[in-house]
Coordinates of C-alpha atoms (C1' of nucleotides) in Angstrom, one line a residue:
Chain A
M8 CA 46.2 -21.1 20.6
Q9 CA 46.0 -21.3 24.4
S10 CA 44.6 -24.3 26.1
L11 CA 41.0 -24.1 27.0
A12 CA 39.0 -26.3 29.3
P13 CA 37.9 -29.3 27.3
S14 CA 34.4 -28.7 25.9
P15 CA 31.9 -31.0 24.3
L16 CA 31.8 -28.4 21.5
E17 CA 35.3 -29.0 20.4
P18 CA 34.6 -31.5 17.6
F19 CA 32.0 -29.0 16.2
L20 CA 34.5 -26.2 16.3
R21 CA 36.8 -28.4 14.3
R22 CA 34.1 -28.9 11.8
L23 CA 33.7 -25.1 11.4
E24 CA 37.5 -24.7 11.0
L25 CA 37.4 -27.3 8.2
H26 CA 35.7 -24.7 6.1
S27 CA 36.5 -21.3 7.6
E28 CA 39.5 -19.7 9.0
L29 CA 38.9 -18.6 12.6
G30 CA 40.9 -16.7 15.1
D31 CA 41.2 -17.2 18.9
A32 CA 38.3 -14.9 19.5
E33 CA 36.0 -17.0 17.4
R34 CA 37.3 -20.2 18.9
E35 CA 36.6 -19.0 22.4
A36 CA 33.2 -17.7 21.5
V37 CA 32.2 -21.1 20.2
L38 CA 33.7 -23.1 23.1
R39 CA 32.1 -20.8 25.6
M40 CA 28.6 -21.4 24.4
P41 CA 26.5 -23.2 27.0
S42 CA 25.4 -26.6 26.0
F43 CA 23.1 -29.4 27.3
I44 CA 23.4 -33.0 26.4
A45 CA 20.4 -35.0 25.5
E46 CA 19.9 -38.7 24.7
L47 CA 17.4 -39.8 22.1
A48 CA 15.8 -43.1 21.5
P49 CA 15.4 -44.2 17.8
N50 CA 12.7 -42.5 15.8
Q51 CA 12.2 -39.8 18.4
D52 CA 11.3 -36.3 17.3
V53 CA 13.9 -33.6 18.0
I54 CA 11.8 -31.0 16.2
G55 CA 8.2 -31.8 15.2
L56 CA 6.7 -30.7 11.9
G57 CA 6.2 -26.9 11.9
E58 CA 7.4 -26.6 15.5
K59 CA 9.3 -23.5 16.5
V60 CA 12.6 -24.1 18.3
E61 CA 14.7 -22.2 20.8
H62 CA 18.0 -24.0 20.5
C63 CA 19.9 -25.8 17.9
C64 CA 21.2 -29.4 18.0
L65 CA 24.7 -30.6 17.4
L66 CA 24.9 -34.3 16.8
Q67 CA 27.5 -36.1 19.0
S68 CA 26.6 -39.7 18.1
G69 CA 23.9 -41.5 16.2
V70 CA 22.0 -40.5 13.1
L71 CA 19.5 -37.7 12.6
A72 CA 17.3 -37.0 9.6
R73 CA 15.3 -34.0 8.5
F74 CA 12.2 -34.9 6.5
G75 CA 9.0 -33.6 5.1
Q76 CA 6.0 -35.5 4.2
D77 CA 3.2 -35.5 1.8
R78 CA -0.5 -35.6 2.7
S79 CA -0.7 -39.3 2.8
G80 CA 2.0 -39.3 5.4
Q81 CA 4.8 -40.6 3.1
R82 CA 8.0 -39.3 4.4
Q83 CA 10.9 -38.0 2.4
I84 CA 14.2 -37.5 4.1
A85 CA 15.8 -34.3 2.9
S86 CA 19.0 -34.7 4.6
V87 CA 20.9 -36.9 7.1
N88 CA 23.1 -35.9 9.9
L89 CA 26.1 -37.8 11.1
P90 CA 28.2 -37.3 14.2
G91 CA 30.0 -33.9 14.1
D92 CA 27.2 -32.2 12.2
W93 CA 25.6 -29.0 13.3
A94 CA 22.3 -30.6 12.7
D95 CA 20.0 -27.6 12.6
L96 CA 22.2 -24.5 12.6
H97 CA 19.8 -23.0 10.2
S98 CA 17.1 -22.8 12.9
V99 CA 19.1 -20.0 14.5
V100 CA 18.0 -17.6 11.8
V101 CA 14.7 -19.3 10.7
P102 CA 13.4 -20.9 13.9
K103 CA 10.3 -22.3 12.2
V104 CA 11.2 -24.6 9.3
G105 CA 8.8 -26.9 7.5
C106 CA 10.8 -29.9 8.1
A107 CA 10.9 -32.2 11.1
L108 CA 14.1 -33.5 12.6
Q109 CA 14.1 -37.0 14.0
S110 CA 16.6 -39.5 15.3
L111 CA 16.9 -42.6 13.2
T112 CA 18.9 -44.5 15.8
R113 CA 19.8 -44.0 19.5
S114 CA 21.6 -40.7 19.4
T115 CA 23.1 -38.1 21.7
I116 CA 22.8 -34.5 20.8
I117 CA 24.1 -31.3 22.3
K118 CA 21.7 -28.4 22.6
V119 CA 22.8 -24.8 22.4
P120 CA 20.3 -22.0 23.0
H121 CA 19.7 -19.9 19.9
D122 CA 20.3 -16.7 21.8
H123 CA 23.9 -17.7 22.5
V124 CA 24.6 -18.7 19.0
R125 CA 23.0 -15.6 17.6
R126 CA 24.9 -13.4 20.1
A127 CA 28.2 -15.0 19.2
A128 CA 27.4 -14.4 15.5
R129 CA 26.4 -10.8 16.1
T130 CA 29.5 -9.9 18.0
N131 CA 31.8 -11.8 15.8
S132 CA 31.4 -11.4 12.1
L133 CA 33.9 -14.1 11.1
L134 CA 31.9 -16.5 13.1
A135 CA 28.7 -15.4 11.5
E136 CA 30.2 -16.0 8.2
A137 CA 31.4 -19.5 9.3
F138 CA 27.8 -20.4 10.3
W139 CA 26.4 -19.0 7.1
R140 CA 29.0 -21.1 5.2
E141 CA 28.0 -24.3 7.0
C142 CA 24.4 -23.7 6.0
V143 CA 25.3 -23.2 2.4
I144 CA 27.3 -26.4 2.4
D145 CA 24.3 -28.2 3.8
A146 CA 22.2 -26.8 0.9
A147 CA 24.8 -28.0 -1.6
I148 CA 24.2 -31.5 -0.3
F149 CA 20.4 -31.0 -0.8
Q150 CA 21.0 -30.1 -4.4
E151 CA 23.0 -33.2 -5.0
W152 CA 20.2 -35.2 -3.5
M153 CA 17.7 -33.5 -5.8
V154 CA 19.7 -34.7 -8.8
N155 CA 19.9 -38.1 -7.3
V156 CA 16.2 -38.5 -6.5
G157 CA 15.0 -36.7 -9.6
R158 CA 17.2 -38.3 -12.2
R159 CA 18.9 -41.5 -11.3
P160 CA 17.4 -45.0 -11.5
A161 CA 17.3 -47.2 -8.4
V162 CA 20.7 -48.8 -8.5
P163 CA 22.9 -45.8 -9.1
R164 CA 20.7 -43.8 -6.8
L165 CA 21.3 -46.0 -3.8
A166 CA 24.9 -46.4 -4.8
H167 CA 25.3 -42.6 -4.7
L168 CA 23.7 -42.4 -1.3
L169 CA 26.0 -45.0 0.1
C170 CA 29.0 -43.3 -1.4
E171 CA 28.0 -40.1 0.3
I172 CA 27.6 -41.8 3.6
A173 CA 30.9 -43.5 3.3
C174 CA 32.7 -40.2 2.5
R175 CA 31.1 -38.4 5.4
S176 CA 31.6 -41.2 7.9
L177 CA 35.2 -42.0 7.1
D178 CA 37.9 -39.6 6.4
G179 CA 40.9 -39.6 4.4
P180 CA 41.1 -41.1 0.9
L181 CA 38.9 -44.1 0.4
E182 CA 39.9 -47.3 -1.5
G183 CA 39.2 -51.0 -1.8
E184 CA 37.0 -52.6 0.8
L185 CA 35.4 -50.4 3.5
E186 CA 33.1 -50.9 6.4
I187 CA 30.8 -48.3 7.7
E188 CA 28.4 -48.1 10.7
F189 CA 25.1 -46.8 9.4
P190 CA 22.5 -48.3 11.7
V191 CA 19.4 -47.4 9.8
T192 CA 16.6 -49.6 8.4
Q193 CA 15.9 -50.2 4.8
Q194 CA 12.7 -48.3 5.4
H195 CA 14.9 -45.3 6.2
L196 CA 17.0 -45.8 3.1
A197 CA 13.8 -45.8 1.1
E198 CA 12.8 -42.5 2.7
M199 CA 16.2 -41.1 1.6
V200 CA 16.1 -42.1 -2.0
G201 CA 12.4 -41.7 -2.6
H202 CA 11.5 -45.3 -3.2
T203 CA 9.5 -47.9 -1.3
P204 CA 11.2 -50.2 1.2
V205 CA 10.4 -53.2 -1.0
H206 CA 12.2 -51.7 -3.9
V207 CA 15.2 -50.7 -1.8
N208 CA 15.4 -54.3 -0.7
R209 CA 15.6 -55.5 -4.3
T210 CA 18.1 -52.8 -5.2
L211 CA 20.3 -53.8 -2.3
K212 CA 20.1 -57.3 -3.6
K213 CA 21.3 -56.2 -7.0
L214 CA 24.2 -54.3 -5.4
R215 CA 25.1 -57.3 -3.4
E216 CA 24.9 -59.6 -6.4
E217 CA 27.2 -57.3 -8.3
G218 CA 29.7 -57.6 -5.4
L219 CA 29.5 -53.9 -4.7
V220 CA 27.9 -53.5 -1.3
T221 CA 26.5 -55.6 1.5
F222 CA 24.1 -54.0 3.9
V223 CA 23.3 -56.0 7.0
H224 CA 21.9 -54.8 10.3
G225 CA 22.9 -51.2 9.6
C226 CA 26.4 -52.2 8.7
V227 CA 27.5 -51.2 5.2
T228 CA 30.4 -53.1 3.7
I229 CA 31.6 -51.7 0.4
H230 CA 33.5 -54.3 -1.4
D231 CA 34.8 -52.2 -4.2
W232 CA 34.9 -48.5 -3.6
H233 CA 36.0 -47.5 -7.0
R234 CA 33.4 -49.5 -8.8
L235 CA 30.6 -48.3 -6.5
Q236 CA 31.6 -44.7 -7.1
Q237 CA 31.4 -45.4 -10.9
V238 CA 28.0 -47.0 -10.5
G239 CA 26.7 -44.2 -8.3
E240 CA 28.2 -41.4 -10.6
F241 CA 29.6 -40.1 -7.4
D242 CA 32.0 -37.2 -7.1
P243 CA 32.7 -36.1 -3.6
G244 CA 33.4 -32.4 -4.4
Y245 CA 30.0 -31.2 -3.3
L246 CA 30.6 -32.4 0.2
H247 CA 33.5 -29.9 0.7
L248 CA 35.4 -32.3 2.9
E249 CA 38.8 -31.0 1.7
S250 CA 40.1 -28.7 4.3
Q251 CA 39.6 -25.1 3.3
S252 CA 38.1 -26.2 0.0
C253 CA 35.7 -23.3 0.0
V254 CA 37.1 -20.7 2.3
A255 CA 37.1 -17.5 0.3
S256 CA 40.2 -15.7 1.3
A257 CA 39.0 -15.1 4.8
Y258 CA 41.5 -12.5 5.8
N259 CA 42.1 -10.6 2.6
L260 CA 39.7 -7.8 3.3
D261 CA 42.0 -5.4 5.1
S262 CA 40.5 -2.3 3.7
Chain B
M10 CA 14.7 6.7 6.5
Q11 CA 16.4 9.5 4.6
S12 CA 16.2 9.5 0.9
L13 CA 19.0 7.9 -1.0
A14 CA 19.9 8.1 -4.6
P15 CA 17.7 5.5 -6.4
S16 CA 19.6 2.3 -6.7
P17 CA 19.0 -0.8 -8.8
L18 CA 19.4 -2.7 -5.6
E19 CA 16.4 -1.3 -3.9
P20 CA 14.0 -4.2 -4.7
F21 CA 16.6 -6.6 -3.3
L22 CA 17.0 -4.6 -0.2
R23 CA 13.2 -4.8 0.2
R24 CA 13.5 -8.5 -0.2
L25 CA 16.0 -8.7 2.7
E26 CA 13.7 -6.5 4.8
L27 CA 10.8 -8.9 4.3
H28 CA 12.7 -11.4 6.4
S29 CA 15.1 -9.4 8.6
E30 CA 14.9 -6.1 10.5
L31 CA 17.5 -3.8 9.3
G32 CA 18.6 -0.3 10.4
D33 CA 19.8 2.6 8.3
A34 CA 23.4 1.5 8.5
E35 CA 22.5 -1.8 6.9
R36 CA 20.3 -0.3 4.3
E37 CA 23.0 2.1 3.2
A38 CA 25.5 -0.7 3.1
V39 CA 23.4 -2.6 0.7
L40 CA 22.5 0.3 -1.5
R41 CA 26.1 1.4 -1.7
M42 CA 27.3 -1.9 -3.1
P43 CA 28.6 -1.4 -6.7
S44 CA 26.6 -3.2 -9.3
F45 CA 26.8 -4.1 -13.0
I46 CA 23.8 -4.9 -15.1
A47 CA 24.0 -7.8 -17.6
E48 CA 21.6 -9.1 -20.2
L49 CA 21.2 -12.8 -20.8
A50 CA 19.8 -14.6 -23.7
P51 CA 17.7 -17.7 -23.0
N52 CA 19.6 -20.8 -21.9
Q53 CA 22.8 -18.9 -21.3
D54 CA 25.1 -20.0 -18.5
V55 CA 25.6 -17.5 -15.7
I56 CA 27.8 -20.0 -13.9
G57 CA 29.1 -23.1 -15.5
L58 CA 29.3 -26.4 -13.8
G59 CA 32.0 -26.4 -11.2
E60 CA 33.0 -22.9 -12.1
K61 CA 34.3 -20.6 -9.4
V62 CA 32.8 -17.1 -9.3
E63 CA 33.7 -13.7 -8.1
H64 CA 30.4 -11.9 -7.9
C65 CA 26.9 -12.8 -7.1
C66 CA 23.9 -12.3 -9.3
L67 CA 20.6 -10.6 -8.4
L68 CA 17.8 -11.3 -10.8
Q69 CA 16.0 -8.2 -12.0
S70 CA 13.8 -9.8 -14.7
G71 CA 13.4 -13.2 -16.3
V72 CA 13.9 -16.6 -14.9
L73 CA 17.1 -18.4 -13.7
A74 CA 17.6 -22.0 -12.7
R75 CA 20.2 -23.8 -10.8
F76 CA 20.7 -27.3 -11.9
G77 CA 22.9 -30.4 -11.6
Q78 CA 23.1 -33.2 -14.0
D79 CA 23.8 -36.9 -14.0
R80 CA 26.4 -38.6 -16.1
S81 CA 24.1 -39.0 -19.1
G82 CA 23.6 -35.3 -19.2
Q83 CA 20.1 -35.3 -17.9
R84 CA 19.5 -32.1 -16.0
Q85 CA 17.7 -31.7 -12.8
I86 CA 16.8 -28.2 -11.8
A87 CA 17.3 -27.8 -8.1
S88 CA 15.8 -24.3 -7.8
V89 CA 14.3 -21.6 -9.8
N90 CA 14.8 -17.8 -9.4
L91 CA 12.2 -15.2 -10.1
P92 CA 12.7 -11.4 -10.3
G93 CA 13.7 -10.0 -6.9
D94 CA 15.7 -13.1 -5.9
W95 CA 19.3 -12.9 -4.7
A96 CA 20.1 -15.7 -7.1
D97 CA 23.4 -17.0 -5.8
L98 CA 24.0 -15.2 -2.6
H99 CA 25.4 -18.5 -1.3
S100 CA 28.4 -18.2 -3.6
V101 CA 29.7 -15.4 -1.4
V102 CA 30.7 -17.9 1.2
V103 CA 31.2 -20.9 -1.0
P104 CA 32.3 -19.6 -4.4
K105 CA 32.6 -23.0 -6.0
V106 CA 29.3 -24.9 -5.9
G107 CA 28.5 -28.0 -7.8
C108 CA 25.5 -26.6 -9.5
A109 CA 25.3 -24.5 -12.6
L110 CA 23.2 -21.4 -13.0
Q111 CA 21.5 -20.7 -16.3
S112 CA 18.9 -18.4 -17.7
L113 CA 15.7 -20.1 -18.8
T114 CA 14.5 -17.0 -20.6
R115 CA 15.8 -13.6 -21.7
S116 CA 16.8 -12.1 -18.4
T117 CA 18.6 -9.2 -16.8
I118 CA 20.8 -9.6 -13.8
I119 CA 22.7 -7.4 -11.5
K120 CA 26.2 -8.5 -10.6
V121 CA 27.8 -7.5 -7.3
P122 CA 31.4 -8.4 -6.6
H123 CA 31.7 -10.9 -3.7
D124 CA 34.3 -8.7 -2.1
H125 CA 31.8 -6.0 -1.5
V126 CA 29.1 -8.3 -0.2
R127 CA 31.5 -10.0 2.1
R128 CA 32.9 -6.7 3.3
A129 CA 29.4 -5.4 4.0
A130 CA 28.6 -8.6 6.0
R131 CA 31.9 -8.4 7.9
T132 CA 31.3 -4.9 9.1
N133 CA 27.7 -5.3 9.8
S134 CA 26.6 -8.3 11.6
L135 CA 22.9 -7.7 11.2
L136 CA 23.4 -7.7 7.5
A137 CA 25.5 -10.9 7.7
E138 CA 22.6 -12.5 9.5
A139 CA 20.1 -11.3 6.9
F140 CA 22.2 -12.9 4.1
W141 CA 22.5 -16.0 6.1
R142 CA 18.8 -16.1 6.6
E143 CA 18.1 -15.7 2.9
C144 CA 20.2 -18.7 2.2
V145 CA 18.4 -20.7 4.8
I146 CA 15.1 -19.8 3.3
D147 CA 16.4 -20.9 -0.1
A148 CA 17.3 -24.2 1.4
A149 CA 13.9 -24.6 2.9
I150 CA 12.5 -24.4 -0.6
F151 CA 14.9 -27.1 -1.8
Q152 CA 13.6 -29.4 1.0
E153 CA 10.1 -28.9 -0.1
W154 CA 11.2 -29.7 -3.7
M155 CA 12.8 -32.9 -2.4
V156 CA 9.5 -34.0 -1.0
N157 CA 7.8 -33.1 -4.2
V158 CA 10.2 -34.9 -6.4
G159 CA 10.7 -37.9 -4.1
R160 CA 7.1 -38.6 -3.1
R161 CA 4.4 -37.1 -5.2
P162 CA 3.0 -38.6 -8.4
A163 CA 2.9 -36.6 -11.6
V164 CA -0.3 -34.6 -11.2
P165 CA 0.1 -33.3 -7.7
R166 CA 3.8 -32.8 -8.3
L167 CA 3.3 -30.4 -11.2
A168 CA 0.4 -28.8 -9.3
H169 CA 2.6 -28.1 -6.4
L170 CA 5.3 -26.6 -8.5
L171 CA 2.8 -24.3 -10.2
C172 CA 1.4 -23.3 -6.9
E173 CA 4.8 -22.3 -5.7
I174 CA 5.5 -20.3 -8.8
A175 CA 2.2 -18.5 -8.4
C176 CA 2.9 -17.6 -4.8
R177 CA 6.3 -16.3 -5.6
S178 CA 5.3 -14.4 -8.6
L179 CA 2.2 -12.7 -7.3
D180 CA 1.8 -11.2 -3.9
G181 CA -1.0 -10.8 -1.6
P182 CA -3.6 -13.5 -0.9
L183 CA -4.5 -15.6 -3.9
E184 CA -7.9 -16.7 -5.0
G185 CA -10.1 -17.8 -7.8
E186 CA -8.6 -17.3 -11.3
L187 CA -5.0 -16.2 -11.7
E188 CA -2.7 -15.5 -14.6
I189 CA 1.1 -15.8 -14.2
E190 CA 3.9 -15.1 -16.6
F191 CA 6.3 -18.0 -16.4
P192 CA 7.9 -18.1 -19.8
V193 CA 9.6 -21.5 -19.7
T194 CA 9.3 -24.6 -21.9
Q195 CA 7.7 -27.9 -20.9
Q196 CA 11.2 -29.2 -21.1
H197 CA 12.2 -26.9 -18.3
L198 CA 9.2 -27.9 -16.3
A199 CA 10.3 -31.5 -16.7
E200 CA 13.7 -30.7 -15.4
M201 CA 12.1 -29.1 -12.4
V202 CA 9.9 -32.0 -11.4
G203 CA 12.1 -34.8 -12.4
H204 CA 10.1 -36.2 -15.3
T205 CA 10.4 -36.4 -19.1
P206 CA 9.0 -33.6 -21.2
V207 CA 6.6 -36.0 -22.8
H208 CA 5.2 -37.0 -19.4
V209 CA 4.9 -33.4 -18.3
N210 CA 2.9 -32.7 -21.5
R211 CA 0.5 -35.5 -20.6
T212 CA 0.3 -34.2 -17.0
L213 CA -0.5 -30.7 -18.2
K214 CA -3.2 -32.2 -20.3
K215 CA -4.8 -33.8 -17.2
L216 CA -4.6 -30.6 -15.3
R217 CA -6.2 -28.8 -18.2
E218 CA -9.0 -31.4 -18.5
E219 CA -9.7 -31.1 -14.8
G220 CA -10.1 -27.4 -15.3
L221 CA -7.3 -26.5 -13.0
V222 CA -4.5 -24.9 -15.1
T223 CA -3.8 -24.0 -18.6
F224 CA -0.2 -23.6 -19.6
V225 CA 0.3 -22.0 -23.0
H226 CA 3.4 -20.3 -24.3
G227 CA 4.8 -19.8 -20.9
C228 CA 1.7 -18.2 -19.6
V229 CA 0.1 -20.1 -16.7
T230 CA -3.6 -19.6 -16.1
I231 CA -4.8 -21.1 -12.9
H232 CA -8.6 -21.5 -13.1
D233 CA -9.2 -22.5 -9.6
W234 CA -6.5 -21.6 -7.1
H235 CA -8.2 -23.4 -4.2
R236 CA -8.6 -26.7 -5.9
L237 CA -5.1 -26.6 -7.4
Q238 CA -3.7 -26.0 -4.0
Q239 CA -5.6 -29.1 -2.8
V240 CA -4.4 -31.2 -5.6
G241 CA -0.8 -30.1 -5.1
E242 CA -0.9 -30.5 -1.4
F243 CA 0.4 -27.0 -1.3
D244 CA 1.0 -25.0 1.9
P245 CA 2.9 -21.8 1.3
G246 CA 4.4 -21.6 4.8
Y247 CA 7.8 -22.8 3.6
L248 CA 8.2 -19.9 1.3
H249 CA 8.3 -17.4 4.2
L250 CA 6.5 -14.8 2.2
E251 CA 4.6 -13.3 5.2
S252 CA 6.5 -10.3 6.3
Q253 CA 8.7 -11.0 9.3
S254 CA 7.5 -14.6 9.4
C255 CA 10.8 -15.8 10.4
V256 CA 12.6 -12.9 12.0
A257 CA 13.9 -14.1 15.3
S258 CA 13.5 -11.1 17.6
A259 CA 16.2 -9.2 15.8
Y260 CA 16.7 -6.6 18.4
N261 CA 16.3 -8.4 21.6
L262 CA 19.9 -9.1 22.4
D263 CA 20.7 -6.0 24.3
S264 CA 23.0 -7.7 26.7
Chain C
dC11 C1' 7.3 -69.6 23.4
dG12 C1' 5.3 -66.0 20.9
dC13 C1' 5.4 -61.5 19.4
dA14 C1' 7.1 -57.4 17.0
dG15 C1' 9.9 -55.3 13.8
dG16 C1' 12.7 -55.8 10.0
dT17 C1' 14.0 -58.4 5.7
dT18 C1' 13.1 -61.2 1.6
dT19 C1' 10.5 -62.9 -2.3
dG20 C1' 6.7 -63.4 -5.7
dA21 C1' 2.9 -62.0 -8.8
dG22 C1' 0.4 -58.6 -10.9
dA23 C1' -0.9 -53.7 -11.8
dG24 C1' 0.2 -49.2 -13.0
dG25 C1' 2.9 -45.2 -13.8
dA26 C1' 6.5 -43.1 -16.3
dG27 C1' 10.0 -43.6 -20.0
dT28 C1' 11.1 -44.4 -24.9
dC29 C1' 10.6 -44.0 -29.7
dA30 C1' 8.4 -42.1 -33.3
dA31 C1' 5.5 -39.3 -36.1
dG32 C1' 2.7 -35.2 -37.0
dG33 C1' 1.2 -30.4 -36.2
dG34 C1' 1.9 -25.3 -34.8
dT35 C1' 4.7 -21.1 -34.6
dT36 C1' 8.3 -18.3 -35.4
dG37 C1' 11.9 -16.5 -37.9
dT38 C1' 15.0 -16.3 -41.7
dG39 C1' 16.3 -16.1 -46.4
dG40 C1' 15.3 -16.6 -51.1
Chain D
dC18 C1' 5.4 -13.3 -50.4
dC19 C1' 6.5 -17.8 -50.0
dA20 C1' 9.5 -21.8 -48.6
dC21 C1' 11.9 -23.8 -45.2
dA22 C1' 14.1 -24.8 -40.9
dA23 C1' 14.1 -24.8 -36.0
dC24 C1' 11.8 -25.4 -32.1
dC25 C1' 8.2 -26.6 -29.3
dC26 C1' 3.9 -29.0 -28.3
dT27 C1' 0.9 -33.1 -28.9
dT28 C1' -0.3 -37.9 -29.4
dG29 C1' 0.1 -43.0 -29.9
dA30 C1' 2.0 -47.6 -29.0
dC31 C1' 5.0 -50.2 -26.5
dT32 C1' 8.4 -51.2 -22.9
dC33 C1' 10.2 -51.2 -18.4
dC34 C1' 10.7 -49.6 -13.9
dT35 C1' 8.7 -49.1 -9.6
dC36 C1' 4.6 -49.8 -6.6
dT37 C1' 1.2 -52.6 -4.3
dC38 C1' -0.4 -56.5 -2.0
dA39 C1' 0.7 -60.5 0.3
dA40 C1' 3.0 -64.2 2.4
dA41 C1' 7.0 -66.2 4.6
dC42 C1' 11.2 -65.8 7.1
dC43 C1' 14.3 -64.2 10.2
dT44 C1' 16.1 -62.3 14.7
dG45 C1' 16.0 -60.3 19.2
dC46 C1' 13.4 -59.8 23.2
dG47 C1' 9.8 -59.9 26.8

DNA sequence: CGCAGGTTTGAGAGGAGTCAAGGGTTGTGG
DNA sequence: CCACAACCCTTGACTCCTCTCAAACCTGCG
């Protein structure tokens, strides 16, 4: 790999390469995409409900959430983005999605025009496949959330969420006591798990009293990772964090 | 378009073309993919939990569901497939997904080896994009389900589900009284909306008493489409059933 | 200091789950 | 042809989880 000028897209390229084998051509294509940095205040719309967008957002720092809402205005967060995520890569192929995208905290994003992403994908099929794969992994996380929201009672439900956040924030094998920056409000947690803020508060209290987790000012302290994982029925497989865990023999199609 | 030998994949090609502009090369590439028909009894696994697959399934007739489960074995259906759906296209790029795929009723599927789908996508970037787009639309439906399961009380929740099924089964504008084949049990409905079968039964009773829907032996009769849509807070936009509703200027990248 | 936004706690109401029993259909085997 | 089992649907009574409403308490900030 030859050295390229440092690009703000580098961490995002690394994310792609976690799941897909890319060659120099693909790497260059990604790093050459034009990008614009934007700062976001907390609770600021990146994409409004039903809005049609022209570029996609990569999250550099902060927390973003995609959510829908019911008629009464109650919001349900369908997914959360952490630094390093291609937050709305899907909008490249479906520019008008029913979900809004909002910052939960002060965040900085990198905007890349759809045209360039699409062109890169059109001229480079391995890259197209990598993008496609990222979107599918995203969807796998939704599915896990569906199970969480649809089936688990409050305590395991919140535990599961916190386990996921821990795995996605930290890397490497987790163990013992952990501390995670996750600067969202209990209101936000409620919107993620499909409960009311009041009930999330009581659930957090239970988790605290069990000596499992403390959540203060958006700082999550997991006191016993193993036991929390038990309680949350959490198995990190669906996150596909293992390098190449899902790459399907990228180069074996020499026919 | 020149005439090609009739292929069982034709309806699935049509589905792709609903969302993506394809040329003759792409059409041929799809229709030339080898395919194997398989029959499924009700409640038969197509893909087991955590299994790794080598071909993807297109649903010709019947109903398929993708579901996860919590530790106690409670199942949550994350999505339902109706005839014409590329049921697990996503498995082409992520062959090991955490969700199982099962038939809910007697079904017939068409299996296409991953290799061939992947090869078609690699050699034809418009097709790759079309596949990617299908997966993203799938995910948009998950998101809507998240809102449904996470936020709506029983009656609107079930109403919303039935509205979606109606829109996806029938085509054209809906109105007045409708009848839909949806041969699943109340148990299955419960797994879709995240409730118990008993509670689904009571909810169906309410819908019936309101004169909105009758569900008998897997046959759904919607007595008042407009009002059901109201009750279910249903807006079909997310299904992307309008032709070309999400195609992003497929051919405007002549650079 | 006073205000706003977030957190904590309580009391009461209501929605959904559980357990259990009875009723219909369908299909199979005697 | 009938008996029986299996499966699904239906209903009731009771429990429990979560929501609602409301008040108090923090904490940071203008």
